[in-house]
């Protein structure tokens, strides 16, 4: 493990050392600490645990609502769902850890504005399975590296997902096809993750894999201004079957820069 | 209905067990781990095992399109993966959850004292009980 030149959040590690309890708020999300350990995380970019649990249909939205109503005030929503037999213990832990690391990945994104901490705040989900703060920070860093090792173009993470015409040999896996079915040129990977009830990071990783395989578009760098409109005769080449090959070459060249 | 820690503790009771982990094979996240691991780093082992599991779970040879078995039983297409090495056995058991996930149990066994057939059955049982409501 290489020591990062700048820790993801030095403040997080300091709070862990002093065994703080409260909520760490950054631009892209929040981490809830109890005795210095991370007990929950939330981010607008990541589907909440209620989305992950209800999207598959096993837990009815009413069941979730009832749990929040009856156990939210005493901050034991997770416990209530398990004790009332709606979610198994193991499933709750698997789902919650998935949601925690997912939101933490976005919350700890480098350079995402100022960091604030409010002491004493606890989340209504309650205790499930606390994770040491260093482990959360390390996992967030590993995830960032993993995304870039697959396809070093972060533009695909936030742009609407667009399928590429097939014909270059690559085929999508069943789990990828579920995502492609929702790629309407409007939904972003984050919105698709929410719709299918999967963690956003897992969806980003699949999107990067699909971009690397040429299954989805990799948008050109938004910082570059649009070039002048091309003459019509150039556009006619779009029907040329070699265009797919040329695109792959271009992508490969860009990737090796 | 055991949680992750209880499940891992029970995995370590399997004869010959050296280490165990619960891993998400899409992200490579170690949800929980116990005991030893070949390289000494549970997180690295989880990431590597996840890659192997992903190949098996996604290549059409191992995970064909049809969802149902001849007897009509539903479930995950791939049940487990077994890797034997000179000194040990690795058993990876896919866990089926009621929500959309990609999780497996990984058990590393000593070759001398481990019993592959027994370990496979015990791990299958543990994977089932982990998500039993």
CSV table of N, CA, C and O in Angstrom, one decimal, chain A residues 72-125:
chain,number,residue,atom,x,y,z
A,72,UNK,N,-37.5,5.3,13.6
A,72,UNK,CA,-36.6,6.4,13.2
A,72,UNK,C,-36.2,7.3,14.3
A,72,UNK,O,-35.0,7.7,14.5
A,73,UNK,N,-37.2,7.7,15.2
A,73,UNK,CA,-36.9,8.6,16.3
A,73,UNK,C,-35.9,8.1,17.3
A,73,UNK,O,-35.1,8.8,17.8
A,74,UNK,N,-35.9,6.7,17.5
A,74,UNK,CA,-34.9,6.2,18.4
A,74,UNK,C,-33.7,5.7,17.6
A,74,UNK,O,-32.9,5.0,18.2
A,75,UNK,N,-33.6,6.0,16.4
A,75,UNK,CA,-32.5,5.7,15.5
A,75,UNK,C,-32.1,4.2,15.5
A,75,UNK,O,-31.0,3.8,15.8
A,76,UNK,N,-33.2,3.4,15.2
A,76,UNK,CA,-33.0,1.9,15.1
A,76,UNK,C,-33.7,1.4,13.9
A,76,UNK,O,-34.3,0.3,14.0
A,77,UNK,N,-33.7,2.1,12.8
A,77,UNK,CA,-34.4,1.6,11.6
A,77,UNK,C,-33.9,0.3,11.1
A,77,UNK,O,-34.7,-0.7,10.8
A,78,UNK,N,-32.6,0.1,11.0
A,78,UNK,CA,-32.0,-1.2,10.6
A,78,UNK,C,-32.4,-2.3,11.5
A,78,UNK,O,-32.8,-3.4,11.1
A,79,UNK,N,-32.3,-2.0,12.8
A,79,UNK,CA,-32.6,-3.1,13.8
A,79,UNK,C,-34.1,-3.5,13.7
A,79,UNK,O,-34.4,-4.6,13.7
A,80,UNK,N,-34.9,-2.5,13.5
A,80,UNK,CA,-36.4,-2.8,13.4
A,80,UNK,C,-36.7,-3.7,12.2
A,80,UNK,O,-37.4,-4.6,12.3
A,81,UNK,N,-36.0,-3.4,11.0
A,81,UNK,CA,-36.2,-4.2,9.8
A,81,UNK,C,-35.8,-5.6,10.0
A,81,UNK,O,-36.4,-6.6,9.5
A,82,UNK,N,-34.7,-5.8,10.8
A,82,UNK,CA,-34.2,-7.2,11.0
A,82,UNK,C,-35.1,-7.9,12.0
A,82,UNK,O,-35.5,-9.0,11.8
A,83,UNK,N,-35.4,-7.2,13.1
A,83,UNK,CA,-36.2,-7.8,14.2
A,83,UNK,C,-37.6,-8.1,13.7
A,83,UNK,O,-38.2,-9.1,14.2
A,84,UNK,N,-38.1,-7.3,12.8
A,84,UNK,CA,-39.5,-7.6,12.3
A,84,UNK,C,-39.5,-8.7,11.2
A,84,UNK,O,-40.5,-8.9,10.6
A,85,UNK,N,-38.3,-9.2,10.9
A,85,UNK,CA,-38.2,-10.3,9.9
A,85,UNK,C,-38.3,-9.9,8.5
A,85,UNK,O,-38.5,-10.7,7.6
A,86,UNK,N,-38.2,-8.6,8.2
A,86,UNK,CA,-38.3,-8.1,6.8
A,86,UNK,C,-37.0,-8.2,6.1
A,86,UNK,O,-37.0,-8.4,4.9
A,87,UNK,N,-35.9,-8.1,6.8
A,87,UNK,CA,-34.6,-8.2,6.1
A,87,UNK,C,-33.7,-9.1,7.1
A,87,UNK,O,-33.7,-8.9,8.3
A,88,UNK,N,-33.0,-10.1,6.5
A,88,UNK,CA,-32.1,-10.9,7.3
A,88,UNK,C,-30.9,-10.1,7.8
A,88,UNK,O,-30.5,-9.2,7.1
A,89,UNK,N,-30.4,-10.6,8.9
A,89,UNK,CA,-29.2,-9.9,9.5
A,89,UNK,C,-28.1,-9.7,8.5
A,89,UNK,O,-27.5,-8.7,8.3
A,90,UNK,N,-27.7,-10.8,7.9
A,90,UNK,CA,-26.6,-10.8,6.9
A,90,UNK,C,-26.9,-9.9,5.8
A,90,UNK,O,-26.0,-9.2,5.3
A,91,UNK,N,-28.1,-10.0,5.3
A,91,UNK,CA,-28.5,-9.1,4.1
A,91,UNK,C,-28.4,-7.7,4.5
A,91,UNK,O,-27.9,-6.8,3.7
A,92,UNK,N,-28.9,-7.3,5.7
A,92,UNK,CA,-28.8,-5.9,6.1
A,92,UNK,C,-27.4,-5.5,6.1
A,92,UNK,O,-27.0,-4.4,5.7
A,93,UNK,N,-26.5,-6.3,6.7
A,93,UNK,CA,-25.1,-5.9,6.8
A,93,UNK,C,-24.4,-5.8,5.4
A,93,UNK,O,-23.7,-4.8,5.1
A,94,UNK,N,-24.7,-6.7,4.5
A,94,UNK,CA,-24.2,-6.7,3.2
A,94,UNK,C,-24.6,-5.4,2.5
A,94,UNK,O,-23.8,-4.7,1.9
A,95,UNK,N,-25.9,-5.2,2.5
A,95,UNK,CA,-26.5,-4.0,1.9
A,95,UNK,C,-26.0,-2.7,2.4
A,95,UNK,O,-25.6,-1.8,1.7
A,96,UNK,N,-26.0,-2.7,3.8
A,96,UNK,CA,-25.6,-1.4,4.4
A,96,UNK,C,-24.1,-1.1,4.2
A,96,UNK,O,-23.7,0.0,3.9
A,97,UNK,N,-23.2,-2.1,4.2
A,97,UNK,CA,-21.8,-1.9,4.0
A,97,UNK,C,-21.6,-1.4,2.5
A,97,UNK,O,-20.8,-0.6,2.2
A,98,UNK,N,-22.4,-2.0,1.6
A,98,UNK,CA,-22.3,-1.6,0.2
A,98,UNK,C,-22.7,-0.1,0.1
A,98,UNK,O,-22.0,0.6,-0.6
A,99,UNK,N,-23.8,0.3,0.7
A,99,UNK,CA,-24.2,1.7,0.7
A,99,UNK,C,-23.2,2.6,1.3
A,99,UNK,O,-23.0,3.7,0.9
A,100,UNK,N,-22.7,2.2,2.5
A,100,UNK,CA,-21.7,3.0,3.2
A,100,UNK,C,-20.5,3.3,2.4
A,100,UNK,O,-20.1,4.5,2.2
A,101,UNK,N,-19.8,2.3,1.8
A,101,UNK,CA,-18.6,2.5,1.0
A,101,UNK,C,-18.9,3.2,-0.2
A,101,UNK,O,-18.1,4.0,-0.8
A,102,UNK,N,-20.1,3.0,-0.8
A,102,UNK,CA,-20.5,3.7,-2.0
A,102,UNK,C,-20.6,5.2,-1.8
A,102,UNK,O,-20.0,6.0,-2.5
A,103,UNK,N,-21.4,5.6,-0.7
A,103,UNK,CA,-21.5,7.0,-0.5
A,103,UNK,C,-20.2,7.6,0.0
A,103,UNK,O,-19.9,8.8,-0.4
A,104,UNK,N,-19.4,6.9,0.7
A,104,UNK,CA,-18.2,7.4,1.2
A,104,UNK,C,-17.2,7.7,0.1
A,104,UNK,O,-16.4,8.6,0.1
A,105,UNK,N,-17.3,6.9,-1.0
A,105,UNK,CA,-16.4,7.1,-2.1
A,105,UNK,C,-16.7,8.5,-2.7
A,105,UNK,O,-15.7,9.2,-3.1
A,106,UNK,N,-17.9,8.9,-2.8
A,106,UNK,CA,-18.3,10.2,-3.4
A,106,UNK,C,-18.0,11.3,-2.3
A,106,UNK,O,-17.5,12.4,-2.7
A,107,UNK,N,-18.3,11.0,-1.1
A,107,UNK,CA,-18.1,12.0,0.0
A,107,UNK,C,-16.7,12.4,0.1
A,107,UNK,O,-16.3,13.5,0.4
A,108,UNK,N,-15.8,11.4,-0.1
A,108,UNK,CA,-14.4,11.6,0.1
A,108,UNK,C,-13.6,12.0,-1.2
A,108,UNK,O,-12.4,11.9,-1.2
A,109,UNK,N,-14.4,12.3,-2.2
A,109,UNK,CA,-13.8,12.7,-3.5
A,109,UNK,C,-12.8,13.8,-3.2
A,109,UNK,O,-13.1,14.7,-2.5
A,110,UNK,N,-11.6,13.7,-3.8
A,110,UNK,CA,-10.6,14.7,-3.6
A,110,UNK,C,-11.0,16.1,-4.0
A,110,UNK,O,-11.7,16.2,-5.0
A,111,UNK,N,-10.7,17.1,-3.2
A,111,UNK,CA,-10.9,18.5,-3.6
A,111,UNK,C,-12.4,18.8,-3.7
A,111,UNK,O,-12.8,19.7,-4.5
A,112,UNK,N,-13.2,18.2,-2.8
A,112,UNK,CA,-14.6,18.5,-2.9
A,112,UNK,C,-15.0,19.5,-1.8
A,112,UNK,O,-15.9,19.3,-1.0
A,113,UNK,N,-14.4,20.6,-1.8
A,113,UNK,CA,-14.8,21.8,-1.0
A,113,UNK,C,-14.4,21.6,0.5
A,113,UNK,O,-13.7,20.7,0.8
A,114,UNK,N,-14.9,22.5,1.3
A,114,UNK,CA,-14.6,22.5,2.7
A,114,UNK,C,-15.2,21.3,3.4
A,114,UNK,O,-16.2,20.8,3.0
A,115,UNK,N,-14.6,21.0,4.5
A,115,UNK,CA,-15.1,19.9,5.4
A,115,UNK,C,-15.5,20.4,6.7
A,115,UNK,O,-14.8,21.2,7.3
A,116,UNK,N,-16.8,20.1,7.1
A,116,UNK,CA,-17.3,20.5,8.4
A,116,UNK,C,-17.7,19.3,9.2
A,116,UNK,O,-18.0,18.3,8.7
A,117,UNK,N,-17.6,19.5,10.6
A,117,UNK,CA,-18.0,18.4,11.4
A,117,UNK,C,-18.9,18.9,12.5
A,117,UNK,O,-18.6,19.9,13.1
A,118,UNK,N,-20.0,18.2,12.7
A,118,UNK,CA,-21.0,18.5,13.7
A,118,UNK,C,-21.0,17.4,14.7
A,118,UNK,O,-21.4,16.3,14.5
A,119,UNK,N,-20.6,17.8,15.9
A,119,UNK,CA,-20.5,16.8,17.0
A,119,UNK,C,-21.9,16.3,17.5
A,119,UNK,O,-22.8,17.1,17.5
A,120,UNK,N,-22.0,15.1,17.9
A,120,UNK,CA,-23.2,14.6,18.5
A,120,UNK,C,-24.3,14.1,17.6
A,120,UNK,O,-25.3,13.6,18.1
A,121,UNK,N,-24.1,14.3,16.3
A,121,UNK,CA,-25.2,14.0,15.4
A,121,UNK,C,-25.2,12.5,15.1
A,121,UNK,O,-24.1,11.9,14.8
A,122,UNK,N,-26.3,11.8,15.2
A,122,UNK,CA,-26.4,10.4,14.8
A,122,UNK,C,-27.4,10.2,13.8
A,122,UNK,O,-28.3,10.9,13.6
A,123,UNK,N,-27.2,9.1,12.9
A,123,UNK,CA,-28.1,8.9,11.8
A,123,UNK,C,-29.3,7.9,12.3
A,123,UNK,O,-29.0,7.0,13.1
A,124,UNK,N,-30.4,8.1,11.7
A,124,UNK,CA,-31.6,7.3,12.2
A,124,UNK,C,-31.5,5.8,11.8
A,124,UNK,O,-32.3,5.0,12.2
A,125,UNK,N,-30.6,5.5,10.8
A,125,UNK,CA,-30.5,4.1,10.4
A,125,UNK,C,-30.1,3.2,11.6
A,125,UNK,O,-30.4,2.1,11.7
